[in-house]
mmCIF file of C-alpha atoms in Angstrom:
data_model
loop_
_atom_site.group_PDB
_atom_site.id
_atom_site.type_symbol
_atom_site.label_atom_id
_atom_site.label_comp_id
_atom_site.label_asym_id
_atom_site.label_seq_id
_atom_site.Cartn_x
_atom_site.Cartn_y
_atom_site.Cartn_z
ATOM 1 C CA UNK P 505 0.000 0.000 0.000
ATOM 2 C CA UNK P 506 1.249 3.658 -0.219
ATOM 3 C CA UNK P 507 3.039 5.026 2.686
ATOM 4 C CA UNK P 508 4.420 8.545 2.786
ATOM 5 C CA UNK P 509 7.030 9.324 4.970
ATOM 6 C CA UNK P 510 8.346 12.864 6.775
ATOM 7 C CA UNK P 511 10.890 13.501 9.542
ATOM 8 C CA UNK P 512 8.696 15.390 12.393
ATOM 9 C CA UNK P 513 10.774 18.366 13.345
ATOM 10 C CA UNK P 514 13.071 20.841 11.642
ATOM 11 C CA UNK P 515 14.336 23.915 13.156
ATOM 12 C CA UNK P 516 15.969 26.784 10.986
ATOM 13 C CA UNK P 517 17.081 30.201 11.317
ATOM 14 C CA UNK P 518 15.027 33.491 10.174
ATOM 15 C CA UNK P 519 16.671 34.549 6.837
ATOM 16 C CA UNK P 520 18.196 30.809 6.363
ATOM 17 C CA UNK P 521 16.522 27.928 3.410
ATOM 18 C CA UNK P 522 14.464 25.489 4.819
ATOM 19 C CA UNK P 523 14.421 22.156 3.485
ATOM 20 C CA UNK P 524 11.724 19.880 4.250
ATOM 21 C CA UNK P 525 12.305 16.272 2.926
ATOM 22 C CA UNK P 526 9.376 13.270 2.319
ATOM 23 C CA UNK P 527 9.383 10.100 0.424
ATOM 24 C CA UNK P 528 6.700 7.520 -0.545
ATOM 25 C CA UNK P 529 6.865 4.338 -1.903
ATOM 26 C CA UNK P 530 3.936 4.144 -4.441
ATOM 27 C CA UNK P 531 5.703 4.553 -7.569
ATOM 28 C CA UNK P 532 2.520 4.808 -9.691
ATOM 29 C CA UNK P 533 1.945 8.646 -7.634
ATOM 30 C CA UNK P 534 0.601 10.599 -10.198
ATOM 31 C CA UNK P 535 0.526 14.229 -8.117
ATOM 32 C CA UNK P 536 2.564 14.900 -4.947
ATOM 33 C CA UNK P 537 1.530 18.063 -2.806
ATOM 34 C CA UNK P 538 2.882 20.134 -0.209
ATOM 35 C CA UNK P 539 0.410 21.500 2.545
ATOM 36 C CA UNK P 540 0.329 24.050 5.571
ATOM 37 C CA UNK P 541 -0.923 23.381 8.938
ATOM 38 C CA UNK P 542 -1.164 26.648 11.450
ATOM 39 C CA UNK P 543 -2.230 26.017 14.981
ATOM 40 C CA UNK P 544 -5.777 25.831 15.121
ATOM 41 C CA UNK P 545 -6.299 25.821 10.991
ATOM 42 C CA UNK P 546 -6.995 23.817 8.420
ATOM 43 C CA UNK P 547 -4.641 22.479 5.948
ATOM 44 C CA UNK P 548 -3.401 25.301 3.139
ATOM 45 C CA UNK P 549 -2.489 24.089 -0.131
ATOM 46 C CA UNK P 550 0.847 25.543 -0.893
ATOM 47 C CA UNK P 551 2.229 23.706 -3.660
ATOM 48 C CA UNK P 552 1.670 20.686 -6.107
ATOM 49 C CA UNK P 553 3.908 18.859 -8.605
ATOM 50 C CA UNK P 554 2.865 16.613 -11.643
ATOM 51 C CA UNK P 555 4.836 13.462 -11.431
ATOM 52 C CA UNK P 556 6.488 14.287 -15.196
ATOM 53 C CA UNK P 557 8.161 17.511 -13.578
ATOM 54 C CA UNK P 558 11.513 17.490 -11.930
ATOM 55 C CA UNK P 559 11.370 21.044 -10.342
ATOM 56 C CA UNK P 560 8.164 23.476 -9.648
ATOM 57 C CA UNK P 561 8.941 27.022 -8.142
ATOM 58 C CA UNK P 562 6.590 28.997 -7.158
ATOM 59 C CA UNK P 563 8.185 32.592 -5.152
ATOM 60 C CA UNK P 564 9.550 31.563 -2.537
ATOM 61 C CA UNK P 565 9.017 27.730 -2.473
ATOM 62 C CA UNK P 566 11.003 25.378 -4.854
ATOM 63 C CA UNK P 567 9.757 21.429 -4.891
ATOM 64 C CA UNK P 568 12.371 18.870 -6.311
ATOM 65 C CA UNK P 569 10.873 15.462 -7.476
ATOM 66 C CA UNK P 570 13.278 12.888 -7.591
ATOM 67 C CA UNK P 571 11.181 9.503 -8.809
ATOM 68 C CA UNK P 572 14.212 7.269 -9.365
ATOM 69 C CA UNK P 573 14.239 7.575 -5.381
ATOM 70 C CA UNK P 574 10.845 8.338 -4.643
ATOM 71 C CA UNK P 575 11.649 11.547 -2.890
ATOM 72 C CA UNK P 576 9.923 14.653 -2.788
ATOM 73 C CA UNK P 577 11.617 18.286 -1.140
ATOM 74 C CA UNK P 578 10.022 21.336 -0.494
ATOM 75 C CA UNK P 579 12.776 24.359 -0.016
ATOM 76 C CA UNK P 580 11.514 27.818 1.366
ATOM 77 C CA UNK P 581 13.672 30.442 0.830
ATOM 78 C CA UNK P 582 14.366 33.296 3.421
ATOM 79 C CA UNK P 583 12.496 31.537 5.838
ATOM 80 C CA UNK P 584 10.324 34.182 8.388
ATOM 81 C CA UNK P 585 9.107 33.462 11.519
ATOM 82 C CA UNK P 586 5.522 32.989 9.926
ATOM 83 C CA UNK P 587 6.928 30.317 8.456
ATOM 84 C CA UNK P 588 6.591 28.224 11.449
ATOM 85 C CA UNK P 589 4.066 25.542 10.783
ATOM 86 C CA UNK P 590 3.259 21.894 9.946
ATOM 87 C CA UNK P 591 4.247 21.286 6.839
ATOM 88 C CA UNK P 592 2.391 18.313 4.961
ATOM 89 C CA UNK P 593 3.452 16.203 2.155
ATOM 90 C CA UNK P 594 0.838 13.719 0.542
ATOM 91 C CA UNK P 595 0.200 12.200 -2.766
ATOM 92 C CA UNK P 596 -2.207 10.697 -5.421
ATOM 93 C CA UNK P 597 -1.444 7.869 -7.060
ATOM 94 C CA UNK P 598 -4.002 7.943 -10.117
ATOM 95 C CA UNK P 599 -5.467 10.989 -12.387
ATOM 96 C CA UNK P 600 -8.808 11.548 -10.857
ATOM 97 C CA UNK P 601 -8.896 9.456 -7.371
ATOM 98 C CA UNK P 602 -8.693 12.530 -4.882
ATOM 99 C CA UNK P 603 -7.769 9.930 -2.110
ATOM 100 C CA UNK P 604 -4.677 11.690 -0.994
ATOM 101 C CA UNK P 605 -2.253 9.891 1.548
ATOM 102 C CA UNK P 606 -0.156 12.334 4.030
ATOM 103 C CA UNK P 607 2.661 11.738 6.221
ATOM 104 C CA UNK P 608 2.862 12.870 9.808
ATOM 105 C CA UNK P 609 3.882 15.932 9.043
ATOM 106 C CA UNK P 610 6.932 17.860 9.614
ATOM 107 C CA UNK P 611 7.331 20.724 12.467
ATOM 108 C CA UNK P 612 9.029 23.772 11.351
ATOM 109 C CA UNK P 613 10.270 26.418 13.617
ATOM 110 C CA UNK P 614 11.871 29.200 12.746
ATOM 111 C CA UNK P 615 14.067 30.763 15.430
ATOM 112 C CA UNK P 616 14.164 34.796 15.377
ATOM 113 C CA UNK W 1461 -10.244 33.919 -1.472
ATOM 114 C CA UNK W 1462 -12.900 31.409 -1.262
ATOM 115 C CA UNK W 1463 -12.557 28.960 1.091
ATOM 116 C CA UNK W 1464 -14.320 25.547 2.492
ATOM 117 C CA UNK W 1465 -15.878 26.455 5.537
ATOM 118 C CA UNK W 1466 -16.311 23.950 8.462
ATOM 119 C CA UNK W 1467 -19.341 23.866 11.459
ATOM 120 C CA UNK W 1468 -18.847 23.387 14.380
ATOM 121 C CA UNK W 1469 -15.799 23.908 15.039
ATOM 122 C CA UNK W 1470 -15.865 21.746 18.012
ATOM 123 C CA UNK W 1471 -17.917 19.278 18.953
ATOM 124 C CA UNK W 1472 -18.288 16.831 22.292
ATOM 125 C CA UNK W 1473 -20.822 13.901 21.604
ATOM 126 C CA UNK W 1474 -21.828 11.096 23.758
ATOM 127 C CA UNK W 1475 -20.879 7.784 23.069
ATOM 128 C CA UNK W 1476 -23.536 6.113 21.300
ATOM 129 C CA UNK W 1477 -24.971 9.245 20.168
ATOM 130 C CA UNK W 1478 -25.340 10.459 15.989
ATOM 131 C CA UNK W 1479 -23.357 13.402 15.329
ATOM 132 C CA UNK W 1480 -23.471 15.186 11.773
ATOM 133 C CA UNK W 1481 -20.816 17.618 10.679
ATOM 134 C CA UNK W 1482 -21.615 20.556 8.303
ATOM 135 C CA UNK W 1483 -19.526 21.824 5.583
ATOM 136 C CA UNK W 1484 -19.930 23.992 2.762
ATOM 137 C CA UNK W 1485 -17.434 23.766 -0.289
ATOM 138 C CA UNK W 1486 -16.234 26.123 -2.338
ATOM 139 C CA UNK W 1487 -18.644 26.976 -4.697
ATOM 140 C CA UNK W 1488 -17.762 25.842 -8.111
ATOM 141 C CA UNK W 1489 -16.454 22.954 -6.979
ATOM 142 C CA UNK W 1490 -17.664 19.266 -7.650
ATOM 143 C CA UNK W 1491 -15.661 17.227 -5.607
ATOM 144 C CA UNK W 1492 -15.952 16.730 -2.091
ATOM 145 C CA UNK W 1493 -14.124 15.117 0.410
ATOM 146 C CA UNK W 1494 -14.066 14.102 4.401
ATOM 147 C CA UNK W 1495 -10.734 13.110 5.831
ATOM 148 C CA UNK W 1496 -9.660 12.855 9.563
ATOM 149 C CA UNK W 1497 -7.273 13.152 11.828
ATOM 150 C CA UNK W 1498 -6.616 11.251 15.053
ATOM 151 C CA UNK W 1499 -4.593 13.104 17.640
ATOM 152 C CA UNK W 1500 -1.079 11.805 16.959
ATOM 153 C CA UNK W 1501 -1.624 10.069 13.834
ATOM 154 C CA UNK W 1502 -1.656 11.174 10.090
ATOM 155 C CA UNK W 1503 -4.336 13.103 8.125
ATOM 156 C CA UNK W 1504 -6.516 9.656 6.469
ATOM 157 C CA UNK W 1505 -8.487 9.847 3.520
ATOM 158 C CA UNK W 1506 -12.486 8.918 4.336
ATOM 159 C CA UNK W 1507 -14.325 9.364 1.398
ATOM 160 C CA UNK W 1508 -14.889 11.160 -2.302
ATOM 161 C CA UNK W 1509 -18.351 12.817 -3.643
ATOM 162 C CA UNK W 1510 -19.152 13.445 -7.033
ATOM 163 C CA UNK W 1511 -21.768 13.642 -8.988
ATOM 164 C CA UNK W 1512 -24.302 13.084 -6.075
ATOM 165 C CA UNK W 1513 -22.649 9.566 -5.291
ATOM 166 C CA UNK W 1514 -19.823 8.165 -3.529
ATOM 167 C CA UNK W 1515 -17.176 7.757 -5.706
ATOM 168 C CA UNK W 1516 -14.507 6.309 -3.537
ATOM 169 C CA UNK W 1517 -14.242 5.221 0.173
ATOM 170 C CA UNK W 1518 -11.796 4.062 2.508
ATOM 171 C CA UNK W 1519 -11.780 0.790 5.053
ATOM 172 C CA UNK W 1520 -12.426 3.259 7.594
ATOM 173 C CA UNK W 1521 -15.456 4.525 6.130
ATOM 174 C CA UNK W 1522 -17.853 1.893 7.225
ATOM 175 C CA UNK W 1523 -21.092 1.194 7.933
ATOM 176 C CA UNK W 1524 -21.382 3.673 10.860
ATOM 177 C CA UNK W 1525 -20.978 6.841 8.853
ATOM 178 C CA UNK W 1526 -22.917 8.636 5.721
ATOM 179 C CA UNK W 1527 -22.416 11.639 3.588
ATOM 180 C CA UNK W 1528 -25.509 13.991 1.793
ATOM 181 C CA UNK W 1529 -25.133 17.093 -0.070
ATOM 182 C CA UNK W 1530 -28.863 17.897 0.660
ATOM 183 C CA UNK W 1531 -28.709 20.996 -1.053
ATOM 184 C CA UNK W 1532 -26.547 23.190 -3.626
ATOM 185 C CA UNK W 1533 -24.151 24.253 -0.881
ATOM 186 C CA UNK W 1534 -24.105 21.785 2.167
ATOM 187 C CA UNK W 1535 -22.025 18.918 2.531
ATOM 188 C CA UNK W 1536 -22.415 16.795 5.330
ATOM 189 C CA UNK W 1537 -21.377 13.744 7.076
ATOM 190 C CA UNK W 1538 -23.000 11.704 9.899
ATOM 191 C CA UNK W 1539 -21.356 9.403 12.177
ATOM 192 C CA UNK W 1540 -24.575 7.436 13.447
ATOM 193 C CA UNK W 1541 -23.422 5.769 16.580
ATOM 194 C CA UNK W 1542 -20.073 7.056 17.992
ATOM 195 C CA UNK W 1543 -17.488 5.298 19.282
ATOM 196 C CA UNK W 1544 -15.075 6.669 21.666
ATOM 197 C CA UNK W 1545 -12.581 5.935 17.988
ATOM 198 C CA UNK W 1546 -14.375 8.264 16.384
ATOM 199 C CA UNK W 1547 -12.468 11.452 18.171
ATOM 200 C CA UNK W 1548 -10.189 12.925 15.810
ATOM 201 C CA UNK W 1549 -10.467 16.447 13.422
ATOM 202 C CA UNK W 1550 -12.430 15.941 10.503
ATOM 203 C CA UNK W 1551 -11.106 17.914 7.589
ATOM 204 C CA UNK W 1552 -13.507 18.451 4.950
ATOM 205 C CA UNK W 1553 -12.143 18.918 1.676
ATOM 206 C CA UNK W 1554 -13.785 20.567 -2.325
ATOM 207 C CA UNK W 1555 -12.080 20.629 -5.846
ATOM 208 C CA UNK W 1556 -13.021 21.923 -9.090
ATOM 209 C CA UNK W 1557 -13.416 20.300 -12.349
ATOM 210 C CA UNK W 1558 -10.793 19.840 -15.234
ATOM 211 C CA UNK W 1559 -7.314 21.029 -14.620
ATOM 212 C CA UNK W 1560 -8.758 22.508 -10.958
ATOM 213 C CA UNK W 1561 -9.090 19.209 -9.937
ATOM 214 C CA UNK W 1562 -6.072 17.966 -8.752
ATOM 215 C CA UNK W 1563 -6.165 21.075 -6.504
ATOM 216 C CA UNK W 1564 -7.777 20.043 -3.059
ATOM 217 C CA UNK W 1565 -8.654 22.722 -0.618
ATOM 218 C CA UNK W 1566 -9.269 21.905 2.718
ATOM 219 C CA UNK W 1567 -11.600 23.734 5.713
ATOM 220 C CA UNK W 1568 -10.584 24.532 9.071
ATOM 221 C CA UNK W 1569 -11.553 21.058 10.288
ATOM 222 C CA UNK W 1570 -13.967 20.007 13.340
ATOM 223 C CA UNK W 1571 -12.687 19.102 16.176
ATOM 224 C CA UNK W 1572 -15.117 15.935 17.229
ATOM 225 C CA UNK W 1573 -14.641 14.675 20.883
ATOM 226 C CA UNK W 1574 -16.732 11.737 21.743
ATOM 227 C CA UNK W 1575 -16.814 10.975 25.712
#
């Protein structure tokens, strides 16, 4: 079955790249997403990469797909304390099922 | 923005007791979706809504629960008879049509605690 997989904490540096790192084992994912969790919200949809792209940037957030290893990074540049937050990856392994399948979850804090 | 909005946002239940959870998508949207999230455990797919049927479902998503869109902008799902298991934040989820659909936007989640 698909499994995703995140490390749970990551502390940076205001002003310093953040690098947030996931992998999954369902080689078939067809879209792999990167979401934001704020205390006491829901889940933001920051990113999302096909699984024909290699790179997606998008401002301030870069996503590297590598499928030969199944990984999947999300780098924020100048990271700001707002930046703190649970940061989500997930994926879908076929064009139109929506059933998405997250890891934990990664911790970000950014440290003034 | 639009958003997916979520009500209540917290809710204590009884054991044993039917709870229903409101939510109302996004409104061009015609895909909806209920997901959850035990405390300590990863966000877990429930089920998928299109087209005024269930298009997909999960192991989790048994007999116990149900989901209506019983008009043009509710969504709901009911838990029937809840089990202390059944505590966890329920994330309801809406997506648009063509290339909008891969895009899934989530609410603000309810926070069900069942005692």
């Amino acid at each position: 079955g698909e499994d995703v997989e995140q490390s749970l904490f990551l502390s940076v540096r205001e002003g310093d790249s953040s690098v947030i790192n996931c992998t999954y084992t369902d080689s078939s994912s067809t879209y792999l997403y990167w979401y934001k969790q704020e205390p006491g919200a829901g889940l933001q949809l920051l990113t999302y990469i096909f699984s024909n792209m290699d790179m997606k940037q998008d401002q301030r957030l870069t996503v590297l797909l590598n499928k030969k290893d199944k990984h999947l990074s999300l780098r924020i540049a100048d990271t700001q304390t707002g930046d703190s937050a649970i940061y989500f990856c997930a994926e879908s392994i076929s064009t139109g099922r929506r059933a998405l399948t997250f890891g934990s979850g990664t911790r970000l804090q950014v440290q003034p | 923005e639009p958003e997916v909005t979520q009500t209540p946002s917290h809710q204590v239940t009884q054991m044993g007791q039917e709870v229903i959870l409101r939510c109302v998508p996004i409104s061009n949207h015609l895909y909806f979706y209920w997901y959850r999230q035990i405390l300590g455990q990863k966000v877990e797919f429930l089920v998928s809504f299109y087209n005024n049927e269930i298009s997909e479902k999960s192991e989790i998503f048994d007999d116990q629960f149900s989901v209506e869109r019983p008009d043009g902008s509710n969504f709901t799902l009911k838990i029937r008879s809840t089990k202390l298991e059944d505590s966890a934040m329920y994330f309801c989820a809406s997506s648009g049509s063509g290339t909008q659909n891969e895009k899934l936007f989530f609410g603000s989640g309810t926070q069900l605690s069942v005692l």
